[in-house]
Amino acid sequence: MEACKPESFPLLNDLCQSQSQIFPPTPPDTDKEYSDSSSDPSDTEAIKPQSHHHDTLNPPLLPPYPLPPSPRPDNTVLTEDLKTPDNHVVRDPRLIRLTGIHPFNVEAPLSELYDEGFLTTKGLHYVRNHGAVPKVEDTEILDWDFTVEGMVDNPIHMNLAQLLQDYQQLTYPITLVCAGNRRKEQNIVRKTKGFSWGAAGLSTALWTGVAIGDLIRAAMPRRGARYVCFEGADKLPNGYYGTSIKLSWALDAERGVMLAHKMNGETLPPDHGKPLRVVIPGQIGGRSVKWLKKIIITKEPSDNWYHIYDNRVLPTMIDPEMSADLPEVWKDERNAIYDLNTNSATCFPAHDEILPLGGPEHAVYKVRGYGYAGGGKRISRVEITLDKGKTWALANVSYPEDQYRLAAEGETLYGGLVDLSWRESCFCWCFWELDIPITQLQAADDIMVRAMDEAMMVQPRDMYWSVLGMMNNPWFRVVIHKEGHTLRFEHPTQPALMPGGWMERVKKSGGNLTNGYWGEQLAGEAEVAEIVAEAKEICMTNSKVDRIISLEELKSHDGETEPWFVVNGEVYDGTAFLEGHPGGPTSITGAAGQDASEEFLAIHSENAKAMMVDYHIGTLDKTSQSLLAADGEPTAASENAPPREVFLDHKVWTKAILSAKTSVSHDSKIFTFDLEHADQAIGLPIGQHLMMRLRDPVTREAILRAYTPLSPSTDRGKLDVLIKLYRATATQQGGRMTTALDSIPLGHFVDFKGPTGKFEYLGRGRISISGRERKVRRFVMVCGGSGITPIFAVLRAVLGDRDDPTSCVVLDGNRTEEDILCKAELDAFLVDNEHRYKLNYLLSQPGPAWTGGRGRIDRDLIVREVGPCQSTDGADMLLVCGPKPLEESVLSIFTDMGWKKDDMVFF
């Protein structure tokens, strides 16, 4: 039989009614075995499906609807979670982690999710956690209390036992979908501010609980109340997680909003809100608050940080950098996501699935997938095209949810009434399938699917990119590759950092994914391959070293005298470099006994990596490597510990909240952070710096940089950091750290660690370099741009003490007058300090009104303003911070003038 022509594709259903061969086999149905489910509402045990071996004389009564498949009995707490706050949570190892080890954000492999059937087991249900999972013991479940408060005449404070006793229990299926489902596709087109979900960020379960409308009516909302706010028990850097929906939705029984305490007949698992959560059908999962503690009736939407800065679709022209300075756009409720949009995806053929050719003449392949819509709407149509949308064929659509509408009147399941017969809304995903002749697949380049809901809203052909990467729903395209006597299928992407997918391949080859043709080269369009620089492999190990080191031996060197640390499984002894490290000994001792791979690789140059060969002493054994990875990084004190007096710790990353951004020039800002409490000291010695860490929102790679804050060491509760922003231009990328930092909104957290640095000013001419004290009479300070910050810290300390006899000469080079940072403060220091302070500004691009120095910091200037080295006993000290060319020039000039390297410090 010849391959069908594309124009005949809409008729293929009529062509394949006999002698069909199905690839791959149909997955097993969701378990439909039945047992009497009228259990007591307080029962928290799952109803176990009966055995498939039945008494033929007394067959069991089968319900008209599916029951959940049995979860895996051997799941346990996973090794990678043992040293995280989630060390009490049982999880399925099949789940794909999207944000590293912690917090736990996962989706199932798409094929396995589909194969479980209509209902998803607790093990494979997707999880979206913003932080640690609250620990609730089984004995505490019934005592879990929550409130209904705000604009109500009858505030309610009750526990779960009362909720079970006083209110009608309901059970029905609901599909939850993360707003980020399919975000990886957007991240490949252009990075968003979200991590990379694949197409399995959705799951369906049977939820048992109370209609929230019953509870709210009992609280008697007042006139003018319009919103219901929810707040959970998961404490996060920006407060407890919370959000809101409209009050009218919560009161509408057709909407089906529920306070759930069971999932698939069992007590809620910890990852899914144990013991009480909100479940909102038809809306994004981010509105269904877990670990519920408060229901607040209000006039306005929630002012919770997570309600404002998450789950939004901002206009497509707003990029991550712009979004950071648009608080009113974030607060605009028109940008908030509530109802899901219409979406579909292909599950089979799976990614990289191979289909052998040469079978029966009329063989067909059953293409299958899922679809869903929002706001209670039903998917009314699913269409497939093999010719990029020229012609379409209708797929067969099944709605397992409708089987629950056939439940007998008064029937209960898991203690809840199964009564959907009256409800018109659709709360769940549906399944579509279409038998396609294999000959037609051979003739096609791809398979694309689109769905339409009953409001005639159809998936768009093209992507609508937005800064958070949410609600992504263009046609789902699977590419077909002809490889010998087989067909290989390629999905758009793979989740998280997993490689693969036609979008990644097309982008790497120079294709324009936004050209409206899926990145395919158009007629007359020049092919431009993306030039990917080949990573230079740096050897960091000594081939002559074959020593195997245990974790116990490593941990015995976690102090300050003989610090050992691990990079990529190899052990290094930092003892010999304690004095010579540019960041001071704490840069090494802070990593002692730990896996320093992330920090080391993020901030060190190729030269530094090449030096590691000299410090390599062995390899950590495989078991120890696993244990060290599970150990995770040291964390700050627990929530119940007394508040720390000092913020910085050189071994522990600590979070501070971004509270303000203040522009001080066209490319520089002061970022203000709130510390853990108002009386907390920063803990940074004068002249030293701290490490700041952010994570790339897509790759989750750590971005680390060292900064000297503007804040005096005496400040408490707040931290000011002056940072020059390196923005992207048409010819070069922006700075990774400054781009990321400038794009986060106020209220976001940033990690800090320190102090580091080998130099410290102890006051009145006393300094310490790598732990060795000495006395100086004069500082020569050379800086450029934002390199003023460590200079400014020392200068402020000297001139702020009237009894400090140390003199200071400052040479500050910049392009324009606007580029001079801290100018007002530097000028103010001149008052009453002329005898010990000389200030020189140099501009390479001065304006006509500039009366100060012109040009660059060169030898003539230095000889004129600094003069010869005044002593040979180390009484003069050079401090330098600025761009690399400036530092190299200054080093050369001062060396030629007879200065010793011991008398120079480069920050």
PDB file of C-alpha atoms in Angstrom, residues 286-530:
ATOM      1  CA  GLY A 286      -0.911  27.554  42.751  1.00  0.00           C
ATOM      2  CA  ARG A 287      -4.328  28.642  44.077  1.00  0.00           C
ATOM      3  CA  SER A 288      -4.870  25.339  45.924  1.00  0.00           C
ATOM      4  CA  VAL A 289      -3.028  26.186  49.135  1.00  0.00           C
ATOM      5  CA  LYS A 290      -1.557  23.260  51.076  1.00  0.00           C
ATOM      6  CA  TRP A 291      -1.208  22.874  54.863  1.00  0.00           C
ATOM      7  CA  LEU A 292      -4.103  25.285  55.308  1.00  0.00           C
ATOM      8  CA  LYS A 293      -4.154  27.481  58.439  1.00  0.00           C
ATOM      9  CA  LYS A 294      -6.189  30.566  57.545  1.00  0.00           C
ATOM     10  CA  ILE A 295      -9.200  31.446  55.417  1.00  0.00           C
ATOM     11  CA  ILE A 296      -9.561  35.230  55.358  1.00  0.00           C
ATOM     12  CA  ILE A 297     -12.566  36.997  53.820  1.00  0.00           C
ATOM     13  CA  THR A 298     -11.521  40.360  52.378  1.00  0.00           C
ATOM     14  CA  LYS A 299     -12.595  43.235  50.180  1.00  0.00           C
ATOM     15  CA  GLU A 300      -9.410  43.164  48.069  1.00  0.00           C
ATOM     16  CA  PRO A 301      -7.258  40.375  46.617  1.00  0.00           C
ATOM     17  CA  SER A 302      -4.509  38.905  48.776  1.00  0.00           C
ATOM     18  CA  ASP A 303      -1.493  41.109  49.445  1.00  0.00           C
ATOM     19  CA  ASN A 304       0.653  38.022  50.065  1.00  0.00           C
ATOM     20  CA  TRP A 305       4.024  38.245  48.296  1.00  0.00           C
ATOM     21  CA  TYR A 306       3.455  34.934  46.520  1.00  0.00           C
ATOM     22  CA  HIS A 307       0.058  36.013  45.256  1.00  0.00           C
ATOM     23  CA  ILE A 308       1.544  39.151  43.707  1.00  0.00           C
ATOM     24  CA  TYR A 309       4.864  37.907  42.342  1.00  0.00           C
ATOM     25  CA  ASP A 310       3.883  34.424  41.213  1.00  0.00           C
ATOM     26  CA  ASN A 311       1.263  32.956  38.908  1.00  0.00           C
ATOM     27  CA  ARG A 312       0.971  35.887  36.519  1.00  0.00           C
ATOM     28  CA  VAL A 313       1.133  36.308  32.764  1.00  0.00           C
ATOM     29  CA  LEU A 314       2.728  39.703  32.195  1.00  0.00           C
ATOM     30  CA  PRO A 315       2.591  41.324  28.739  1.00  0.00           C
ATOM     31  CA  THR A 316       5.009  39.625  26.388  1.00  0.00           C
ATOM     32  CA  MET A 317       7.140  42.735  25.825  1.00  0.00           C
ATOM     33  CA  ILE A 318       8.172  42.807  29.511  1.00  0.00           C
ATOM     34  CA  ASP A 319      11.482  40.999  29.961  1.00  0.00           C
ATOM     35  CA  PRO A 320      12.971  39.755  33.255  1.00  0.00           C
ATOM     36  CA  GLU A 321      15.028  42.910  33.770  1.00  0.00           C
ATOM     37  CA  MET A 322      12.096  45.265  33.153  1.00  0.00           C
ATOM     38  CA  SER A 323       9.798  43.247  35.385  1.00  0.00           C
ATOM     39  CA  ALA A 324      11.875  43.945  38.493  1.00  0.00           C
ATOM     40  CA  ASP A 325      10.974  47.642  38.443  1.00  0.00           C
ATOM     41  CA  LEU A 326       7.276  47.356  37.645  1.00  0.00           C
ATOM     42  CA  PRO A 327       5.532  46.657  40.977  1.00  0.00           C
ATOM     43  CA  GLU A 328       2.221  48.050  39.746  1.00  0.00           C
ATOM     44  CA  VAL A 329       2.219  45.654  36.801  1.00  0.00           C
ATOM     45  CA  TRP A 330       2.716  42.729  39.176  1.00  0.00           C
ATOM     46  CA  LYS A 331      -0.125  43.963  41.394  1.00  0.00           C
ATOM     47  CA  ASP A 332      -2.495  44.406  38.455  1.00  0.00           C
ATOM     48  CA  GLU A 333      -5.108  41.654  38.895  1.00  0.00           C
ATOM     49  CA  ARG A 334      -5.674  41.600  35.148  1.00  0.00           C
ATOM     50  CA  ASN A 335      -2.342  39.772  34.924  1.00  0.00           C
ATOM     51  CA  ALA A 336      -3.209  37.187  37.595  1.00  0.00           C
ATOM     52  CA  ILE A 337      -3.902  33.620  36.455  1.00  0.00           C
ATOM     53  CA  TYR A 338      -6.936  31.811  37.810  1.00  0.00           C
ATOM     54  CA  ASP A 339      -8.693  29.511  35.323  1.00  0.00           C
ATOM     55  CA  LEU A 340      -6.544  27.156  33.290  1.00  0.00           C
ATOM     56  CA  ASN A 341      -6.364  27.672  29.553  1.00  0.00           C
ATOM     57  CA  THR A 342      -7.016  25.009  26.947  1.00  0.00           C
ATOM     58  CA  ASN A 343      -4.094  22.656  26.434  1.00  0.00           C
ATOM     59  CA  SER A 344      -3.149  19.240  25.102  1.00  0.00           C
ATOM     60  CA  ALA A 345      -0.053  17.122  24.606  1.00  0.00           C
ATOM     61  CA  THR A 346       0.981  13.922  22.892  1.00  0.00           C
ATOM     62  CA  CYS A 347       2.088  11.089  25.197  1.00  0.00           C
ATOM     63  CA  PHE A 348       2.516   8.372  22.573  1.00  0.00           C
ATOM     64  CA  PRO A 349       4.604   8.229  20.536  1.00  0.00           C
ATOM     65  CA  ALA A 350       6.972   8.955  23.402  1.00  0.00           C
ATOM     66  CA  HIS A 351      10.148  10.974  23.043  1.00  0.00           C
ATOM     67  CA  ASP A 352      12.805   8.948  21.185  1.00  0.00           C
ATOM     68  CA  GLU A 353      10.379   6.082  20.667  1.00  0.00           C
ATOM     69  CA  ILE A 354      11.367   3.872  17.726  1.00  0.00           C
ATOM     70  CA  LEU A 355       8.703   2.468  15.409  1.00  0.00           C
ATOM     71  CA  PRO A 356       9.912  -0.403  13.175  1.00  0.00           C
ATOM     72  CA  LEU A 357       8.679  -0.325   9.601  1.00  0.00           C
ATOM     73  CA  GLY A 358       7.910  -3.197   7.286  1.00  0.00           C
ATOM     74  CA  GLY A 359       4.877  -4.561   9.130  1.00  0.00           C
ATOM     75  CA  PRO A 360       1.412  -5.421   7.736  1.00  0.00           C
ATOM     76  CA  GLU A 361       0.270  -3.274   4.820  1.00  0.00           C
ATOM     77  CA  HIS A 362      -2.599  -1.680   6.737  1.00  0.00           C
ATOM     78  CA  ALA A 363      -0.806  -1.303  10.056  1.00  0.00           C
ATOM     79  CA  VAL A 364      -1.683   1.755  12.091  1.00  0.00           C
ATOM     80  CA  TYR A 365      -0.171   3.503  15.050  1.00  0.00           C
ATOM     81  CA  LYS A 366      -2.435   4.722  17.857  1.00  0.00           C
ATOM     82  CA  VAL A 367      -1.346   8.291  18.640  1.00  0.00           C
ATOM     83  CA  ARG A 368      -2.524   9.211  22.130  1.00  0.00           C
ATOM     84  CA  GLY A 369      -2.408  12.020  24.617  1.00  0.00           C
ATOM     85  CA  TYR A 370      -4.296  14.200  27.051  1.00  0.00           C
ATOM     86  CA  GLY A 371      -6.238  17.455  27.029  1.00  0.00           C
ATOM     87  CA  TYR A 372      -7.690  19.802  29.629  1.00  0.00           C
ATOM     88  CA  ALA A 373      -9.450  23.139  29.893  1.00  0.00           C
ATOM     89  CA  GLY A 374     -10.158  25.544  32.742  1.00  0.00           C
ATOM     90  CA  GLY A 375     -13.039  27.079  34.646  1.00  0.00           C
ATOM     91  CA  GLY A 376     -15.123  23.912  34.410  1.00  0.00           C
ATOM     92  CA  LYS A 377     -15.159  23.891  30.614  1.00  0.00           C
ATOM     93  CA  ARG A 378     -14.972  20.623  28.692  1.00  0.00           C
ATOM     94  CA  ILE A 379     -12.566  19.794  25.894  1.00  0.00           C
ATOM     95  CA  SER A 380     -14.987  19.437  23.019  1.00  0.00           C
ATOM     96  CA  ARG A 381     -12.620  18.697  20.180  1.00  0.00           C
ATOM     97  CA  VAL A 382      -9.071  17.437  19.598  1.00  0.00           C
ATOM     98  CA  GLU A 383      -7.555  17.667  16.138  1.00  0.00           C
ATOM     99  CA  ILE A 384      -4.420  16.143  14.605  1.00  0.00           C
ATOM    100  CA  THR A 385      -2.447  17.355  11.597  1.00  0.00           C
ATOM    101  CA  LEU A 386       0.371  15.713   9.687  1.00  0.00           C
ATOM    102  CA  ASP A 387       0.941  18.633   7.296  1.00  0.00           C
ATOM    103  CA  LYS A 388       1.534  21.585   9.638  1.00  0.00           C
ATOM    104  CA  GLY A 389      -2.083  22.646   9.829  1.00  0.00           C
ATOM    105  CA  LYS A 390      -3.162  22.466   6.186  1.00  0.00           C
ATOM    106  CA  THR A 391      -5.572  19.631   6.963  1.00  0.00           C
ATOM    107  CA  TRP A 392      -6.840  18.184  10.215  1.00  0.00           C
ATOM    108  CA  ALA A 393      -8.463  14.995  11.501  1.00  0.00           C
ATOM    109  CA  LEU A 394     -10.691  14.636  14.551  1.00  0.00           C
ATOM    110  CA  ALA A 395      -9.331  12.443  17.317  1.00  0.00           C
ATOM    111  CA  ASN A 396     -11.537  10.272  19.481  1.00  0.00           C
ATOM    112  CA  VAL A 397     -11.936  11.818  22.951  1.00  0.00           C
ATOM    113  CA  SER A 398     -12.891   9.949  26.130  1.00  0.00           C
ATOM    114  CA  TYR A 399     -14.040  11.525  29.403  1.00  0.00           C
ATOM    115  CA  PRO A 400     -13.528   9.094  32.328  1.00  0.00           C
ATOM    116  CA  GLU A 401     -14.788  11.811  34.672  1.00  0.00           C
ATOM    117  CA  ASP A 402     -18.293  11.316  33.300  1.00  0.00           C
ATOM    118  CA  GLN A 403     -18.414   7.815  34.779  1.00  0.00           C
ATOM    119  CA  TYR A 404     -18.650   9.344  38.260  1.00  0.00           C
ATOM    120  CA  ARG A 405     -21.869  11.085  37.211  1.00  0.00           C
ATOM    121  CA  LEU A 406     -23.420   7.600  37.046  1.00  0.00           C
ATOM    122  CA  ALA A 407     -22.954   6.902  40.753  1.00  0.00           C
ATOM    123  CA  ALA A 408     -26.110   5.815  42.553  1.00  0.00           C
ATOM    124  CA  GLU A 409     -27.960   8.398  44.595  1.00  0.00           C
ATOM    125  CA  GLY A 410     -26.462   8.655  48.067  1.00  0.00           C
ATOM    126  CA  GLU A 411     -23.408   6.567  47.154  1.00  0.00           C
ATOM    127  CA  THR A 412     -20.283   7.314  49.186  1.00  0.00           C
ATOM    128  CA  LEU A 413     -16.630   6.684  48.520  1.00  0.00           C
ATOM    129  CA  TYR A 414     -13.875   7.098  51.115  1.00  0.00           C
ATOM    130  CA  GLY A 415     -16.451   8.608  53.457  1.00  0.00           C
ATOM    131  CA  GLY A 416     -17.578  11.255  50.984  1.00  0.00           C
ATOM    132  CA  LEU A 417     -20.725  11.560  48.916  1.00  0.00           C
ATOM    133  CA  VAL A 418     -20.148  10.864  45.206  1.00  0.00           C
ATOM    134  CA  ASP A 419     -22.757  13.154  43.679  1.00  0.00           C
ATOM    135  CA  LEU A 420     -21.761  14.656  40.360  1.00  0.00           C
ATOM    136  CA  SER A 421     -24.959  13.855  38.489  1.00  0.00           C
ATOM    137  CA  TRP A 422     -26.235  17.423  38.732  1.00  0.00           C
ATOM    138  CA  ARG A 423     -22.943  19.173  37.979  1.00  0.00           C
ATOM    139  CA  GLU A 424     -22.250  20.380  34.444  1.00  0.00           C
ATOM    140  CA  SER A 425     -18.666  21.476  35.078  1.00  0.00           C
ATOM    141  CA  CYS A 426     -15.711  19.416  33.928  1.00  0.00           C
ATOM    142  CA  PHE A 427     -12.922  19.188  36.516  1.00  0.00           C
ATOM    143  CA  CYS A 428     -10.590  16.654  34.921  1.00  0.00           C
ATOM    144  CA  TRP A 429      -8.348  15.872  32.026  1.00  0.00           C
ATOM    145  CA  CYS A 430      -9.592  13.827  29.100  1.00  0.00           C
ATOM    146  CA  PHE A 431      -7.823  11.411  26.775  1.00  0.00           C
ATOM    147  CA  TRP A 432      -7.649  11.489  23.022  1.00  0.00           C
ATOM    148  CA  GLU A 433      -6.427   8.931  20.489  1.00  0.00           C
ATOM    149  CA  LEU A 434      -6.289   8.424  16.770  1.00  0.00           C
ATOM    150  CA  ASP A 435      -5.252   5.454  14.653  1.00  0.00           C
ATOM    151  CA  ILE A 436      -2.946   6.721  11.896  1.00  0.00           C
ATOM    152  CA  PRO A 437      -1.726   4.490   9.083  1.00  0.00           C
ATOM    153  CA  ILE A 438       2.006   4.004   9.439  1.00  0.00           C
ATOM    154  CA  THR A 439       2.355   4.806   5.759  1.00  0.00           C
ATOM    155  CA  GLN A 440       1.030   8.293   6.496  1.00  0.00           C
ATOM    156  CA  LEU A 441       3.514   8.719   9.342  1.00  0.00           C
ATOM    157  CA  GLN A 442       6.288   7.758   6.897  1.00  0.00           C
ATOM    158  CA  ALA A 443       5.178  10.528   4.559  1.00  0.00           C
ATOM    159  CA  ALA A 444       4.921  13.192   7.277  1.00  0.00           C
ATOM    160  CA  ASP A 445       7.527  15.356   8.994  1.00  0.00           C
ATOM    161  CA  ASP A 446       5.665  15.791  12.236  1.00  0.00           C
ATOM    162  CA  ILE A 447       2.496  15.198  14.243  1.00  0.00           C
ATOM    163  CA  MET A 448       0.749  18.192  15.786  1.00  0.00           C
ATOM    164  CA  VAL A 449      -2.234  18.330  18.091  1.00  0.00           C
ATOM    165  CA  ARG A 450      -4.550  21.101  19.214  1.00  0.00           C
ATOM    166  CA  ALA A 451      -7.592  21.064  21.459  1.00  0.00           C
ATOM    167  CA  MET A 452     -10.732  23.199  21.610  1.00  0.00           C
ATOM    168  CA  ASP A 453     -12.990  23.725  24.620  1.00  0.00           C
ATOM    169  CA  GLU A 454     -16.741  24.175  24.667  1.00  0.00           C
ATOM    170  CA  ALA A 455     -16.325  27.968  24.532  1.00  0.00           C
ATOM    171  CA  MET A 456     -14.617  27.403  21.154  1.00  0.00           C
ATOM    172  CA  MET A 457     -11.259  28.522  22.547  1.00  0.00           C
ATOM    173  CA  VAL A 458      -8.597  26.654  20.610  1.00  0.00           C
ATOM    174  CA  GLN A 459      -4.895  26.233  21.331  1.00  0.00           C
ATOM    175  CA  PRO A 460      -2.866  28.806  19.418  1.00  0.00           C
ATOM    176  CA  ARG A 461      -0.419  27.905  16.702  1.00  0.00           C
ATOM    177  CA  ASP A 462       2.357  30.027  18.200  1.00  0.00           C
ATOM    178  CA  MET A 463       3.747  30.595  21.672  1.00  0.00           C
ATOM    179  CA  TYR A 464       2.891  33.602  23.844  1.00  0.00           C
ATOM    180  CA  TRP A 465       6.148  34.135  25.731  1.00  0.00           C
ATOM    181  CA  SER A 466       5.930  35.831  29.130  1.00  0.00           C
ATOM    182  CA  VAL A 467       8.387  36.584  31.894  1.00  0.00           C
ATOM    183  CA  LEU A 468       7.200  33.774  34.195  1.00  0.00           C
ATOM    184  CA  GLY A 469       6.739  31.271  31.375  1.00  0.00           C
ATOM    185  CA  MET A 470       3.253  30.265  32.499  1.00  0.00           C
ATOM    186  CA  MET A 471       0.175  28.987  30.644  1.00  0.00           C
ATOM    187  CA  ASN A 472       2.226  27.777  27.690  1.00  0.00           C
ATOM    188  CA  ASN A 473      -0.181  26.098  25.258  1.00  0.00           C
ATOM    189  CA  PRO A 474       0.789  26.262  21.573  1.00  0.00           C
ATOM    190  CA  TRP A 475       0.162  23.251  19.354  1.00  0.00           C
ATOM    191  CA  PHE A 476       2.126  20.287  20.659  1.00  0.00           C
ATOM    192  CA  ARG A 477       4.504  19.151  17.925  1.00  0.00           C
ATOM    193  CA  VAL A 478       6.258  15.782  17.686  1.00  0.00           C
ATOM    194  CA  VAL A 479       8.883  15.542  14.933  1.00  0.00           C
ATOM    195  CA  ILE A 480       9.223  12.354  12.887  1.00  0.00           C
ATOM    196  CA  HIS A 481      12.719  11.218  11.839  1.00  0.00           C
ATOM    197  CA  LYS A 482      13.209   8.580   9.149  1.00  0.00           C
ATOM    198  CA  GLU A 483      16.142   6.428  10.216  1.00  0.00           C
ATOM    199  CA  GLY A 484      16.723   3.346   8.084  1.00  0.00           C
ATOM    200  CA  HIS A 485      13.780   0.992   8.458  1.00  0.00           C
ATOM    201  CA  THR A 486      12.408   2.815  11.500  1.00  0.00           C
ATOM    202  CA  LEU A 487      10.708   6.030  12.507  1.00  0.00           C
ATOM    203  CA  ARG A 488      12.007   7.930  15.544  1.00  0.00           C
ATOM    204  CA  PHE A 489       9.799  10.456  17.296  1.00  0.00           C
ATOM    205  CA  GLU A 490      11.104  13.607  18.968  1.00  0.00           C
ATOM    206  CA  HIS A 491       9.111  15.681  21.492  1.00  0.00           C
ATOM    207  CA  PRO A 492       9.634  19.473  21.826  1.00  0.00           C
ATOM    208  CA  THR A 493      11.654  19.239  25.035  1.00  0.00           C
ATOM    209  CA  GLN A 494      12.604  17.128  28.010  1.00  0.00           C
ATOM    210  CA  PRO A 495      11.936  18.438  31.543  1.00  0.00           C
ATOM    211  CA  ALA A 496      14.431  20.112  33.870  1.00  0.00           C
ATOM    212  CA  LEU A 497      18.005  20.063  32.559  1.00  0.00           C
ATOM    213  CA  MET A 498      17.520  16.804  30.676  1.00  0.00           C
ATOM    214  CA  PRO A 499      18.879  17.216  27.130  1.00  0.00           C
ATOM    215  CA  GLY A 500      16.831  16.397  24.088  1.00  0.00           C
ATOM    216  CA  GLY A 501      13.910  17.628  22.055  1.00  0.00           C
ATOM    217  CA  TRP A 502      13.573  19.228  18.639  1.00  0.00           C
ATOM    218  CA  MET A 503      13.435  22.779  20.064  1.00  0.00           C
ATOM    219  CA  GLU A 504      16.863  22.479  21.660  1.00  0.00           C
ATOM    220  CA  ARG A 505      18.261  20.891  18.510  1.00  0.00           C
ATOM    221  CA  VAL A 506      16.831  23.564  16.215  1.00  0.00           C
ATOM    222  CA  LYS A 507      18.084  26.407  18.392  1.00  0.00           C
ATOM    223  CA  LYS A 508      21.608  24.983  18.552  1.00  0.00           C
ATOM    224  CA  SER A 509      21.679  24.732  14.760  1.00  0.00           C
ATOM    225  CA  GLY A 510      20.789  28.418  14.445  1.00  0.00           C
ATOM    226  CA  GLY A 511      17.070  28.068  13.773  1.00  0.00           C
ATOM    227  CA  ASN A 512      14.748  30.913  14.753  1.00  0.00           C
ATOM    228  CA  LEU A 513      12.092  29.348  16.961  1.00  0.00           C
ATOM    229  CA  THR A 514       9.954  32.481  16.752  1.00  0.00           C
ATOM    230  CA  ASN A 515       9.775  32.644  12.947  1.00  0.00           C
ATOM    231  CA  GLY A 516       6.302  31.106  12.908  1.00  0.00           C
ATOM    232  CA  TYR A 517       7.520  27.869  11.318  1.00  0.00           C
ATOM    233  CA  TRP A 518       8.945  26.069  14.362  1.00  0.00           C
ATOM    234  CA  GLY A 519      12.451  27.268  13.551  1.00  0.00           C
ATOM    235  CA  GLU A 520      12.578  25.663  10.136  1.00  0.00           C
ATOM    236  CA  GLN A 521      14.634  27.559   7.579  1.00  0.00           C
ATOM    237  CA  LEU A 522      12.473  29.659   5.289  1.00  0.00           C
ATOM    238  CA  ALA A 523      13.081  30.304   1.618  1.00  0.00           C
ATOM    239  CA  GLY A 524      15.689  33.026   1.288  1.00  0.00           C
ATOM    240  CA  GLU A 525      16.642  32.819   4.968  1.00  0.00           C
ATOM    241  CA  ALA A 526      20.359  32.302   5.491  1.00  0.00           C
ATOM    242  CA  GLU A 527      21.301  29.416   7.720  1.00  0.00           C
ATOM    243  CA  VAL A 528      23.201  30.657  10.744  1.00  0.00           C
ATOM    244  CA  ALA A 529      24.444  27.984  13.100  1.00  0.00           C
ATOM    245  CA  GLU A 530      24.833  28.950  16.709  1.00  0.00           C
TER     246      GLU A 530
END
